[in-house]
mmCIF file of C-alpha atoms and ligand atoms in Angstrom:
data_model
loop_
_atom_site.group_PDB
_atom_site.id
_atom_site.type_symbol
_atom_site.label_atom_id
_atom_site.label_comp_id
_atom_site.label_asym_id
_atom_site.label_seq_id
_atom_site.Cartn_x
_atom_site.Cartn_y
_atom_site.Cartn_z
ATOM 1 C CA UNK A 1037 -47.376 18.122 -22.011
ATOM 2 C CA UNK A 1038 -46.271 16.844 -18.664
ATOM 3 C CA UNK A 1039 -47.555 14.525 -16.021
ATOM 4 C CA UNK A 1040 -49.717 12.567 -18.233
ATOM 5 C CA UNK A 1041 -47.372 9.702 -19.114
ATOM 6 C CA UNK A 1042 -47.123 6.159 -17.832
ATOM 7 C CA UNK A 1043 -45.346 6.273 -14.435
ATOM 8 C CA UNK A 1044 -44.056 3.902 -12.044
ATOM 9 C CA UNK A 1045 -42.832 0.998 -14.160
ATOM 10 C CA UNK A 1046 -39.626 0.626 -12.547
ATOM 11 C CA UNK A 1047 -41.120 -0.171 -9.273
ATOM 12 C CA UNK A 1048 -43.151 -3.110 -10.230
ATOM 13 C CA UNK A 1049 -40.463 -5.430 -11.318
ATOM 14 C CA UNK A 1050 -37.196 -4.066 -10.144
ATOM 15 C CA UNK A 1051 -36.628 -6.674 -7.249
ATOM 16 C CA UNK A 1052 -37.310 -9.571 -9.579
ATOM 17 C CA UNK A 1053 -34.649 -12.012 -10.228
ATOM 18 C CA UNK A 1054 -36.017 -14.553 -12.503
ATOM 19 C CA UNK A 1055 -35.014 -17.776 -14.042
ATOM 20 C CA UNK A 1056 -33.502 -16.338 -17.181
ATOM 21 C CA UNK A 1057 -31.270 -13.888 -15.352
ATOM 22 C CA UNK A 1058 -30.025 -16.591 -12.952
ATOM 23 C CA UNK A 1059 -29.070 -18.872 -15.754
ATOM 24 C CA UNK A 1060 -27.214 -16.205 -17.630
ATOM 25 C CA UNK A 1061 -25.337 -15.422 -14.379
ATOM 26 C CA UNK A 1062 -24.406 -19.026 -14.303
ATOM 27 C CA UNK A 1063 -23.176 -19.066 -17.652
ATOM 28 C CA UNK A 1064 -21.219 -16.100 -17.396
ATOM 29 C CA UNK A 1065 -19.846 -17.101 -13.948
ATOM 30 C CA UNK A 1066 -18.964 -20.455 -15.762
ATOM 31 C CA UNK A 1067 -17.286 -18.672 -18.834
ATOM 32 C CA UNK A 1068 -15.043 -16.605 -16.217
ATOM 33 C CA UNK A 1069 -14.119 -19.914 -14.417
ATOM 34 C CA UNK A 1070 -15.496 -18.828 -11.280
ATOM 35 C CA UNK A 1071 -16.305 -21.333 -8.897
ATOM 36 C CA UNK A 1072 -19.978 -22.726 -7.470
ATOM 37 C CA UNK A 1073 -19.367 -20.550 -4.478
ATOM 38 C CA UNK A 1074 -19.667 -17.429 -6.330
ATOM 39 C CA UNK A 1075 -22.786 -18.855 -8.304
ATOM 40 C CA UNK A 1076 -24.558 -19.194 -5.034
ATOM 41 C CA UNK A 1077 -23.516 -15.629 -3.999
ATOM 42 C CA UNK A 1078 -25.009 -14.719 -7.256
ATOM 43 C CA UNK A 1079 -25.425 -10.877 -6.554
ATOM 44 C CA UNK A 1080 -25.758 -8.477 -9.465
ATOM 45 C CA UNK A 1081 -22.586 -6.681 -8.348
ATOM 46 C CA UNK A 1082 -20.678 -10.013 -8.880
ATOM 47 C CA UNK A 1083 -21.780 -10.390 -12.429
ATOM 48 C CA UNK A 1084 -21.626 -6.696 -13.176
ATOM 49 C CA UNK A 1085 -18.228 -6.446 -12.131
ATOM 50 C CA UNK A 1086 -17.228 -8.676 -15.124
ATOM 51 C CA UNK A 1087 -15.552 -6.580 -17.632
ATOM 52 C CA UNK A 1088 -16.583 -6.465 -21.321
ATOM 53 C CA UNK A 1089 -13.566 -4.713 -22.684
ATOM 54 C CA UNK A 1090 -12.217 -7.870 -24.140
ATOM 55 C CA UNK A 1091 -15.149 -7.431 -26.764
ATOM 56 C CA UNK A 1092 -13.292 -4.496 -28.338
ATOM 57 C CA UNK A 1093 -12.203 -3.753 -31.155
ATOM 58 C CA UNK A 1094 -14.947 -6.062 -32.680
ATOM 59 C CA UNK A 1095 -14.489 -7.506 -36.142
ATOM 60 C CA UNK A 1096 -15.927 -4.925 -38.736
ATOM 61 C CA UNK A 1097 -18.745 -5.897 -40.783
ATOM 62 C CA UNK A 1098 -17.816 -4.734 -44.212
ATOM 63 C CA UNK A 1099 -21.122 -4.554 -45.524
ATOM 64 C CA UNK A 1100 -21.638 -1.001 -44.455
ATOM 65 C CA UNK A 1101 -19.354 1.751 -46.116
ATOM 66 C CA UNK A 1102 -18.913 5.305 -45.640
ATOM 67 C CA UNK A 1103 -19.040 7.887 -48.391
ATOM 68 C CA UNK A 1104 -16.939 10.295 -46.275
ATOM 69 C CA UNK A 1105 -13.965 10.286 -43.773
ATOM 70 C CA UNK A 1106 -14.535 9.016 -40.276
ATOM 71 C CA UNK A 1107 -15.131 11.648 -37.916
ATOM 72 C CA UNK A 1108 -11.919 12.109 -35.431
ATOM 73 C CA UNK A 1109 -12.809 10.601 -32.241
ATOM 74 C CA UNK A 1110 -12.058 13.605 -30.224
ATOM 75 C CA UNK A 1111 -15.079 15.551 -31.924
ATOM 76 C CA UNK A 1112 -17.467 12.551 -31.402
ATOM 77 C CA UNK A 1113 -16.881 12.290 -27.776
ATOM 78 C CA UNK A 1114 -16.896 15.848 -26.694
ATOM 79 C CA UNK A 1115 -19.680 17.167 -28.683
ATOM 80 C CA UNK A 1116 -22.967 15.420 -27.730
ATOM 81 C CA UNK A 1117 -26.657 15.711 -27.248
ATOM 82 C CA UNK A 1118 -27.666 14.018 -23.770
ATOM 83 C CA UNK A 1119 -30.239 16.149 -22.037
ATOM 84 C CA UNK A 1120 -30.222 14.315 -18.973
ATOM 85 C CA UNK A 1121 -26.567 15.899 -18.443
ATOM 86 C CA UNK A 1122 -27.497 19.393 -19.706
ATOM 87 C CA UNK A 1123 -29.367 21.008 -22.846
ATOM 88 C CA UNK A 1124 -26.167 21.845 -24.572
ATOM 89 C CA UNK A 1125 -23.350 19.952 -26.289
ATOM 90 C CA UNK A 1126 -20.493 20.249 -23.746
ATOM 91 C CA UNK A 1127 -21.861 17.436 -21.382
ATOM 92 C CA UNK A 1128 -18.979 15.013 -21.549
ATOM 93 C CA UNK A 1129 -17.385 15.790 -18.326
ATOM 94 C CA UNK A 1130 -20.935 15.746 -16.478
ATOM 95 C CA UNK A 1131 -21.716 12.417 -18.119
ATOM 96 C CA UNK A 1132 -18.740 10.710 -16.203
ATOM 97 C CA UNK A 1133 -21.191 10.672 -13.266
ATOM 98 C CA UNK A 1134 -23.212 8.048 -14.980
ATOM 99 C CA UNK A 1135 -23.004 4.707 -13.133
ATOM 100 C CA UNK A 1136 -22.919 2.098 -15.777
ATOM 101 C CA UNK A 1137 -22.040 -0.903 -13.225
ATOM 102 C CA UNK A 1138 -24.041 -2.674 -12.576
ATOM 103 C CA UNK A 1139 -26.489 -2.025 -15.371
ATOM 104 C CA UNK A 1140 -29.800 -4.091 -15.816
ATOM 105 C CA UNK A 1141 -31.885 -4.294 -18.649
ATOM 106 C CA UNK A 1142 -35.639 -4.820 -18.392
ATOM 107 C CA UNK A 1143 -37.702 -6.581 -21.206
ATOM 108 C CA UNK A 1144 -41.349 -6.654 -20.845
ATOM 109 C CA UNK A 1145 -44.659 -5.905 -22.215
ATOM 110 C CA UNK A 1146 -45.856 -8.178 -24.947
ATOM 111 C CA UNK A 1147 -43.267 -10.961 -24.704
ATOM 112 C CA UNK A 1148 -43.445 -14.606 -23.768
ATOM 113 C CA UNK A 1149 -41.649 -14.026 -20.519
ATOM 114 C CA UNK A 1150 -40.915 -10.497 -18.896
ATOM 115 C CA UNK A 1151 -37.327 -10.548 -17.730
ATOM 116 C CA UNK A 1152 -34.360 -8.480 -16.207
ATOM 117 C CA UNK A 1153 -30.929 -9.189 -17.499
ATOM 118 C CA UNK A 1154 -27.537 -7.950 -16.294
ATOM 119 C CA UNK A 1155 -25.951 -5.904 -19.266
ATOM 120 C CA UNK A 1156 -22.714 -7.756 -19.101
ATOM 121 C CA UNK A 1157 -24.430 -11.308 -19.436
ATOM 122 C CA UNK A 1158 -26.661 -10.026 -22.172
ATOM 123 C CA UNK A 1159 -23.970 -8.862 -24.434
ATOM 124 C CA UNK A 1160 -22.286 -12.221 -24.107
ATOM 125 C CA UNK A 1161 -25.162 -13.833 -25.863
ATOM 126 C CA UNK A 1162 -25.032 -11.246 -28.581
ATOM 127 C CA UNK A 1163 -23.110 -11.424 -32.019
ATOM 128 C CA UNK A 1164 -20.897 -8.431 -31.487
ATOM 129 C CA UNK A 1165 -19.406 -6.729 -34.370
ATOM 130 C CA UNK A 1166 -18.257 -3.310 -35.570
ATOM 131 C CA UNK A 1167 -20.180 -0.928 -38.117
ATOM 132 C CA UNK A 1168 -19.308 2.387 -39.423
ATOM 133 C CA UNK A 1169 -22.475 4.366 -39.925
ATOM 134 C CA UNK A 1170 -23.328 8.210 -40.727
ATOM 135 C CA UNK A 1171 -25.208 10.030 -38.001
ATOM 136 C CA UNK A 1172 -27.442 12.856 -38.810
ATOM 137 C CA UNK A 1173 -28.630 14.982 -36.271
ATOM 138 C CA UNK A 1174 -32.022 16.851 -36.662
ATOM 139 C CA UNK A 1175 -30.228 20.084 -35.787
ATOM 140 C CA UNK A 1176 -28.138 19.524 -39.091
ATOM 141 C CA UNK A 1177 -24.822 18.297 -38.009
ATOM 142 C CA UNK A 1178 -23.405 14.821 -38.729
ATOM 143 C CA UNK A 1179 -20.717 12.304 -38.088
ATOM 144 C CA UNK A 1180 -19.333 9.158 -39.381
ATOM 145 C CA UNK A 1181 -18.335 6.839 -36.507
ATOM 146 C CA UNK A 1182 -17.227 3.060 -36.009
ATOM 147 C CA UNK A 1183 -20.009 1.636 -33.657
ATOM 148 C CA UNK A 1184 -19.514 -1.781 -32.043
ATOM 149 C CA UNK A 1185 -22.536 -3.908 -30.809
ATOM 150 C CA UNK A 1186 -25.098 -6.143 -32.239
ATOM 151 C CA UNK A 1187 -27.947 -6.052 -34.733
ATOM 152 C CA UNK A 1188 -31.239 -5.083 -32.670
ATOM 153 C CA UNK A 1189 -32.689 -8.177 -34.261
ATOM 154 C CA UNK A 1190 -30.601 -10.421 -32.155
ATOM 155 C CA UNK A 1191 -31.946 -8.562 -29.204
ATOM 156 C CA UNK A 1192 -35.551 -8.982 -30.467
ATOM 157 C CA UNK A 1193 -35.123 -12.552 -30.982
ATOM 158 C CA UNK A 1194 -33.747 -13.004 -27.415
ATOM 159 C CA UNK A 1195 -36.870 -11.250 -25.995
ATOM 160 C CA UNK A 1196 -39.299 -13.373 -27.693
ATOM 161 C CA UNK A 1197 -42.201 -10.964 -28.354
ATOM 162 C CA UNK A 1198 -45.538 -12.028 -28.998
ATOM 163 C CA UNK A 1199 -46.915 -11.786 -32.480
ATOM 164 C CA UNK A 1200 -49.510 -9.112 -31.234
ATOM 165 C CA UNK A 1201 -46.293 -6.636 -30.480
ATOM 166 C CA UNK A 1202 -46.238 -3.989 -33.225
ATOM 167 C CA UNK A 1203 -43.812 -1.629 -31.710
ATOM 168 C CA UNK A 1204 -40.834 -1.549 -29.144
ATOM 169 C CA UNK A 1205 -40.483 1.249 -26.683
ATOM 170 C CA UNK A 1206 -36.993 1.964 -25.256
ATOM 171 C CA UNK A 1207 -36.407 3.987 -22.022
ATOM 172 C CA UNK A 1208 -33.201 5.734 -20.768
ATOM 173 C CA UNK A 1209 -32.084 5.478 -17.041
ATOM 174 C CA UNK A 1210 -33.563 8.587 -15.119
ATOM 175 C CA UNK A 1211 -31.264 9.132 -11.903
ATOM 176 C CA UNK A 1212 -31.702 12.347 -10.225
ATOM 177 C CA UNK A 1213 -28.509 11.798 -8.092
ATOM 178 C CA UNK A 1214 -26.267 11.606 -11.208
ATOM 179 C CA UNK A 1215 -28.236 13.266 -14.126
ATOM 180 C CA UNK A 1216 -28.327 17.157 -13.484
ATOM 181 C CA UNK A 1217 -30.627 17.522 -16.269
ATOM 182 C CA UNK A 1218 -33.431 15.782 -14.537
ATOM 183 C CA UNK A 1219 -33.722 18.901 -12.476
ATOM 184 C CA UNK A 1220 -35.476 20.512 -15.416
ATOM 185 C CA UNK A 1221 -38.561 18.980 -14.311
ATOM 186 C CA UNK A 1222 -40.531 20.377 -17.223
ATOM 187 C CA UNK A 1223 -38.931 17.884 -19.573
ATOM 188 C CA UNK A 1224 -40.787 14.603 -19.828
ATOM 189 C CA UNK A 1225 -38.212 12.128 -18.226
ATOM 190 C CA UNK A 1226 -37.372 9.473 -18.672
ATOM 191 C CA UNK A 1227 -35.921 9.852 -22.257
ATOM 192 C CA UNK A 1228 -38.023 7.276 -24.321
ATOM 193 C CA UNK A 1229 -38.139 6.305 -27.925
ATOM 194 C CA UNK A 1230 -39.977 3.660 -30.075
ATOM 195 C CA UNK A 1231 -39.768 1.714 -33.314
ATOM 196 C CA UNK A 1232 -42.057 -0.401 -35.281
ATOM 197 C CA UNK A 1233 -41.110 -4.056 -35.114
ATOM 198 C CA UNK A 1234 -40.266 -3.924 -38.805
ATOM 199 C CA UNK A 1235 -37.866 -0.979 -38.086
ATOM 200 C CA UNK A 1236 -36.508 -2.723 -35.016
ATOM 201 C CA UNK A 1237 -35.675 -6.059 -36.955
ATOM 202 C CA UNK A 1238 -34.413 -4.292 -40.111
ATOM 203 C CA UNK A 1239 -30.796 -5.311 -40.709
ATOM 204 C CA UNK A 1240 -29.695 -1.639 -40.094
ATOM 205 C CA UNK A 1241 -31.000 -1.087 -36.664
ATOM 206 C CA UNK A 1242 -28.110 -1.516 -34.357
ATOM 207 C CA UNK A 1243 -27.562 -1.743 -30.488
ATOM 208 C CA UNK A 1244 -24.207 -0.096 -29.820
ATOM 209 C CA UNK A 1245 -21.853 -0.892 -26.868
ATOM 210 C CA UNK A 1246 -18.745 0.137 -28.361
ATOM 211 C CA UNK A 1247 -17.197 3.056 -30.052
ATOM 212 C CA UNK A 1248 -13.652 3.698 -31.807
ATOM 213 C CA UNK A 1249 -12.751 0.142 -30.789
ATOM 214 C CA UNK A 1250 -13.429 0.689 -27.170
ATOM 215 C CA UNK A 1251 -16.407 0.382 -24.690
ATOM 216 C CA UNK A 1252 -18.909 3.302 -25.373
ATOM 217 C CA UNK A 1253 -18.285 6.313 -23.573
ATOM 218 C CA UNK A 1254 -20.768 7.554 -20.971
ATOM 219 C CA UNK A 1255 -21.488 10.750 -22.782
ATOM 220 C CA UNK A 1256 -22.327 8.572 -26.199
ATOM 221 C CA UNK A 1257 -24.945 6.315 -24.046
ATOM 222 C CA UNK A 1258 -23.156 3.798 -22.127
ATOM 223 C CA UNK A 1259 -23.227 0.995 -21.678
ATOM 224 C CA UNK A 1260 -26.118 0.409 -24.349
ATOM 225 C CA UNK A 1261 -27.830 2.414 -26.954
ATOM 226 C CA UNK A 1262 -29.666 2.565 -30.136
ATOM 227 C CA UNK A 1263 -28.355 3.400 -33.618
ATOM 228 C CA UNK A 1264 -30.906 3.918 -36.534
ATOM 229 C CA UNK A 1265 -28.743 5.702 -38.982
ATOM 230 C CA UNK A 1266 -31.460 6.545 -41.471
ATOM 231 C CA UNK A 1267 -33.286 8.414 -38.931
ATOM 232 C CA UNK A 1268 -32.723 11.779 -37.166
ATOM 233 C CA UNK A 1269 -30.385 11.353 -34.355
ATOM 234 C CA UNK A 1270 -32.953 11.913 -31.600
ATOM 235 C CA UNK A 1271 -34.331 8.516 -32.356
ATOM 236 C CA UNK A 1272 -31.149 6.884 -31.299
ATOM 237 C CA UNK A 1273 -31.709 6.680 -27.567
ATOM 238 C CA UNK A 1274 -28.965 6.386 -25.070
ATOM 239 C CA UNK A 1275 -28.264 4.223 -21.950
ATOM 240 C CA UNK A 1276 -31.226 2.259 -22.270
ATOM 241 C CA UNK A 1277 -32.682 0.445 -19.322
ATOM 242 C CA UNK A 1278 -35.911 -1.062 -20.712
ATOM 243 C CA UNK A 1279 -37.319 -2.366 -23.934
ATOM 244 C CA UNK A 1280 -41.244 -2.794 -23.771
ATOM 245 C CA UNK A 1281 -42.981 -4.557 -26.644
ATOM 246 C CA UNK A 1282 -46.392 -3.046 -27.123
ATOM 247 C CA UNK A 1283 -49.119 -2.760 -29.683
ATOM 248 C CA UNK A 1284 -49.728 0.994 -29.097
ATOM 249 C CA UNK A 1285 -47.415 3.393 -31.001
ATOM 250 C CA UNK A 1286 -45.018 5.120 -28.326
ATOM 251 C CA UNK A 1287 -44.782 8.837 -28.020
ATOM 252 C CA UNK A 1288 -41.204 9.763 -27.658
ATOM 253 C CA UNK A 1289 -39.675 12.304 -25.401
ATOM 254 C CA UNK A 1290 -39.179 14.946 -28.241
ATOM 255 C CA UNK A 1291 -42.749 14.189 -29.887
ATOM 256 C CA UNK A 1292 -44.071 14.811 -26.226
ATOM 257 C CA UNK A 1293 -42.122 18.021 -25.946
ATOM 258 C CA UNK A 1294 -43.066 19.414 -29.293
ATOM 259 C CA UNK A 1295 -45.012 17.042 -31.429
ATOM 260 C CA UNK A 1296 -45.199 19.563 -34.512
ATOM 261 C CA UNK A 1297 -41.463 19.498 -34.898
ATOM 262 C CA UNK A 1298 -40.347 16.077 -33.871
ATOM 263 C CA UNK A 1299 -42.524 13.085 -34.950
ATOM 264 C CA UNK A 1300 -42.617 9.206 -34.470
ATOM 265 C CA UNK A 1301 -40.872 8.404 -38.089
ATOM 266 C CA UNK A 1302 -38.341 10.954 -37.998
ATOM 267 C CA UNK A 1303 -36.781 9.687 -41.246
ATOM 268 C CA UNK A 1304 -33.906 11.932 -42.862
ATOM 269 C CA UNK A 1305 -35.343 13.789 -45.870
ATOM 270 C CA UNK A 1306 -33.284 16.829 -47.249
ATOM 271 C CA UNK A 1307 -36.473 17.937 -48.961
ATOM 272 C CA UNK A 1308 -38.476 18.189 -45.936
ATOM 273 C CA UNK A 1309 -37.320 21.255 -43.887
ATOM 274 C CA UNK A 1310 -37.756 21.161 -40.066
ATOM 275 C CA UNK A 1311 -40.230 23.905 -39.151
ATOM 276 C CA UNK A 1312 -37.433 26.280 -38.045
ATOM 277 C CA UNK A 1313 -34.611 25.412 -40.354
ATOM 278 C CA UNK A 1314 -33.499 23.789 -43.530
ATOM 279 C CA UNK A 1315 -32.585 20.153 -43.712
ATOM 280 C CA UNK A 1316 -31.110 20.280 -47.257
ATOM 281 C CA UNK A 1317 -27.411 20.214 -45.979
ATOM 282 C CA UNK A 1318 -25.477 19.366 -42.724
ATOM 283 C CA UNK A 1319 -22.131 20.540 -40.913
ATOM 284 C CA UNK A 1320 -19.831 17.787 -40.682
ATOM 285 C CA UNK A 1321 -18.414 17.425 -37.235
ATOM 286 C CA UNK A 1322 -14.680 18.333 -36.985
ATOM 287 C CA UNK A 1323 -14.256 19.860 -40.496
ATOM 288 C CA UNK A 1324 -17.333 22.106 -40.288
ATOM 289 C CA UNK A 1325 -17.697 21.276 -44.081
ATOM 290 C CA UNK A 1326 -21.175 21.578 -45.231
ATOM 291 C CA UNK A 1327 -22.371 18.750 -47.366
ATOM 292 C CA UNK A 1328 -25.825 17.741 -49.000
ATOM 293 C CA UNK A 1329 -27.953 15.551 -46.834
ATOM 294 C CA UNK A 1330 -29.063 12.343 -48.372
ATOM 295 C CA UNK A 1331 -32.700 10.880 -48.225
ATOM 296 C CA UNK A 1332 -32.890 8.605 -45.653
ATOM 297 C CA UNK A 1333 -29.157 9.797 -44.887
ATOM 298 C CA UNK A 1334 -28.024 7.614 -47.617
ATOM 299 C CA UNK A 1335 -29.476 4.206 -46.495
ATOM 300 C CA UNK A 1336 -32.656 4.025 -48.691
ATOM 301 C CA UNK A 1337 -31.574 0.580 -50.312
ATOM 302 C CA UNK A 1338 -31.805 -0.935 -46.884
ATOM 303 C CA UNK A 1339 -35.058 0.518 -45.517
ATOM 304 C CA UNK A 1340 -37.355 2.543 -48.083
ATOM 305 C CA UNK A 1341 -39.444 -0.532 -48.498
ATOM 306 C CA UNK A 1342 -40.508 -0.249 -44.937
ATOM 307 C CA UNK A 1343 -42.375 2.731 -45.628
ATOM 308 C CA UNK A 1344 -43.803 2.092 -49.080
ATOM 309 C CA UNK A 1345 -47.471 1.163 -48.049
ATOM 310 C CA UNK A 1346 -47.710 3.897 -45.299
ATOM 311 C CA UNK A 1347 -50.104 6.673 -46.658
ATOM 312 C CA UNK A 1348 -50.844 9.811 -44.749
ATOM 313 C CA UNK A 1349 -48.051 9.322 -42.125
ATOM 314 C CA UNK A 1350 -45.507 12.232 -41.578
ATOM 315 C CA UNK A 1351 -42.457 10.189 -42.513
ATOM 316 C CA UNK A 1352 -40.030 12.696 -42.570
ATOM 317 C CA UNK A 1353 -40.467 14.836 -39.146
HETATM 318 N N1 MTE B 1148 -30.772 9.901 -25.720
HETATM 319 C C1 MTE B 1148 -30.944 10.509 -24.381
HETATM 320 N N2 MTE B 1148 -31.298 9.521 -23.417
HETATM 321 N N3 MTE B 1148 -31.009 11.648 -24.151
HETATM 322 C C2 MTE B 1148 -30.672 12.738 -25.347
HETATM 323 O O1 MTE B 1148 -30.642 13.794 -24.999
HETATM 324 N N4 MTE B 1148 -30.217 12.979 -27.605
HETATM 325 C C3 MTE B 1148 -30.290 12.307 -28.830
HETATM 326 C C4 MTE B 1148 -29.818 11.006 -29.084
HETATM 327 N N5 MTE B 1148 -30.109 10.219 -27.847
HETATM 328 C C5 MTE B 1148 -30.363 12.226 -26.577
HETATM 329 C C6 MTE B 1148 -30.413 10.790 -26.647
HETATM 330 C C7 MTE B 1148 -29.894 13.169 -29.935
HETATM 331 S S1 MTE B 1148 -30.630 14.731 -30.232
HETATM 332 C C8 MTE B 1148 -28.605 12.847 -30.649
HETATM 333 S S2 MTE B 1148 -28.203 13.793 -31.986
HETATM 334 C C9 MTE B 1148 -27.857 11.670 -30.460
HETATM 335 O O2 MTE B 1148 -28.433 11.061 -29.208
HETATM 336 C C10 MTE B 1148 -26.512 12.199 -30.161
HETATM 337 O O3 MTE B 1148 -25.549 11.182 -30.002
HETATM 338 P P1 MTE B 1148 -24.059 11.353 -29.668
HETATM 339 O O4 MTE B 1148 -23.934 12.179 -28.747
HETATM 340 O O5 MTE B 1148 -23.510 10.125 -29.421
HETATM 341 O O6 MTE B 1148 -23.556 12.054 -31.011
#
């Protein structure tokens, strides 16, 4: 299970500051009204120090509606899965050690031009909005929350993948200094996940940077995470540092740990049980009410077409 994954990616390009990043710094510095002297200084720290709090609350996109009350904020920010900070739910205090500034995002693999961008500069290029989505964990609990961020399609367009790219793999930061979970060396760090290009560019696939009208809390995956609400929550990878476009289907963190229980597709389906528990219903965070689980978590109208021609795939685990 361990030790056979691709390693050492971070080393190759981490030092690179390419033209795209430089241009983005210039744009941002200009937007902030800072002078040429600061542009010349051009350090990542300078740009990363720029605050993005002004982006929140973002204007809500009314297209996505909830069929249930919103989860109270205090539950969504204190009951979390973030194994880098511990393999239990009460990691919100430990997660405050996560250093989110500066934060760089690497975009590489099958793209026109690999690049490293400062998160603060990247988000200024994106169409930020708020969306209320349901979230269904594979462990059969759920919540309904207002994310802010942007359609993943905007990021894919920005990345300019080559036509031979069929998947996008995402990777979470793996920092031994601040993430105590990494001491559990038998887990296959870094946490990774993947989507097909059709999934990543589907209108529902969302990159979240905010929650409840504020920048996203560290425990929920600051500063940038995935939200794919028709899939079990483990697909929604947190604190992303890398997007790699590839023609090979990525093997995610949970699939690598236990491929018989957690697969690549992981689409929500109340009729397909997890090998160890039922997926027919879910416990609503906060109220503890049990409600029936919906096929594709209720999002079938947006995404069911993605899967209609896929035969012989385990779409629901
Ligand atoms: N991303 C990383 N890097 N590490 C994790 O442990 N847990 C996943 C997902 N993303 C996880 C992760 C699981 S199992 C769920 S249900 C959601 O994050 C939980 O998101 P939340 O804590 O914001 O509710």
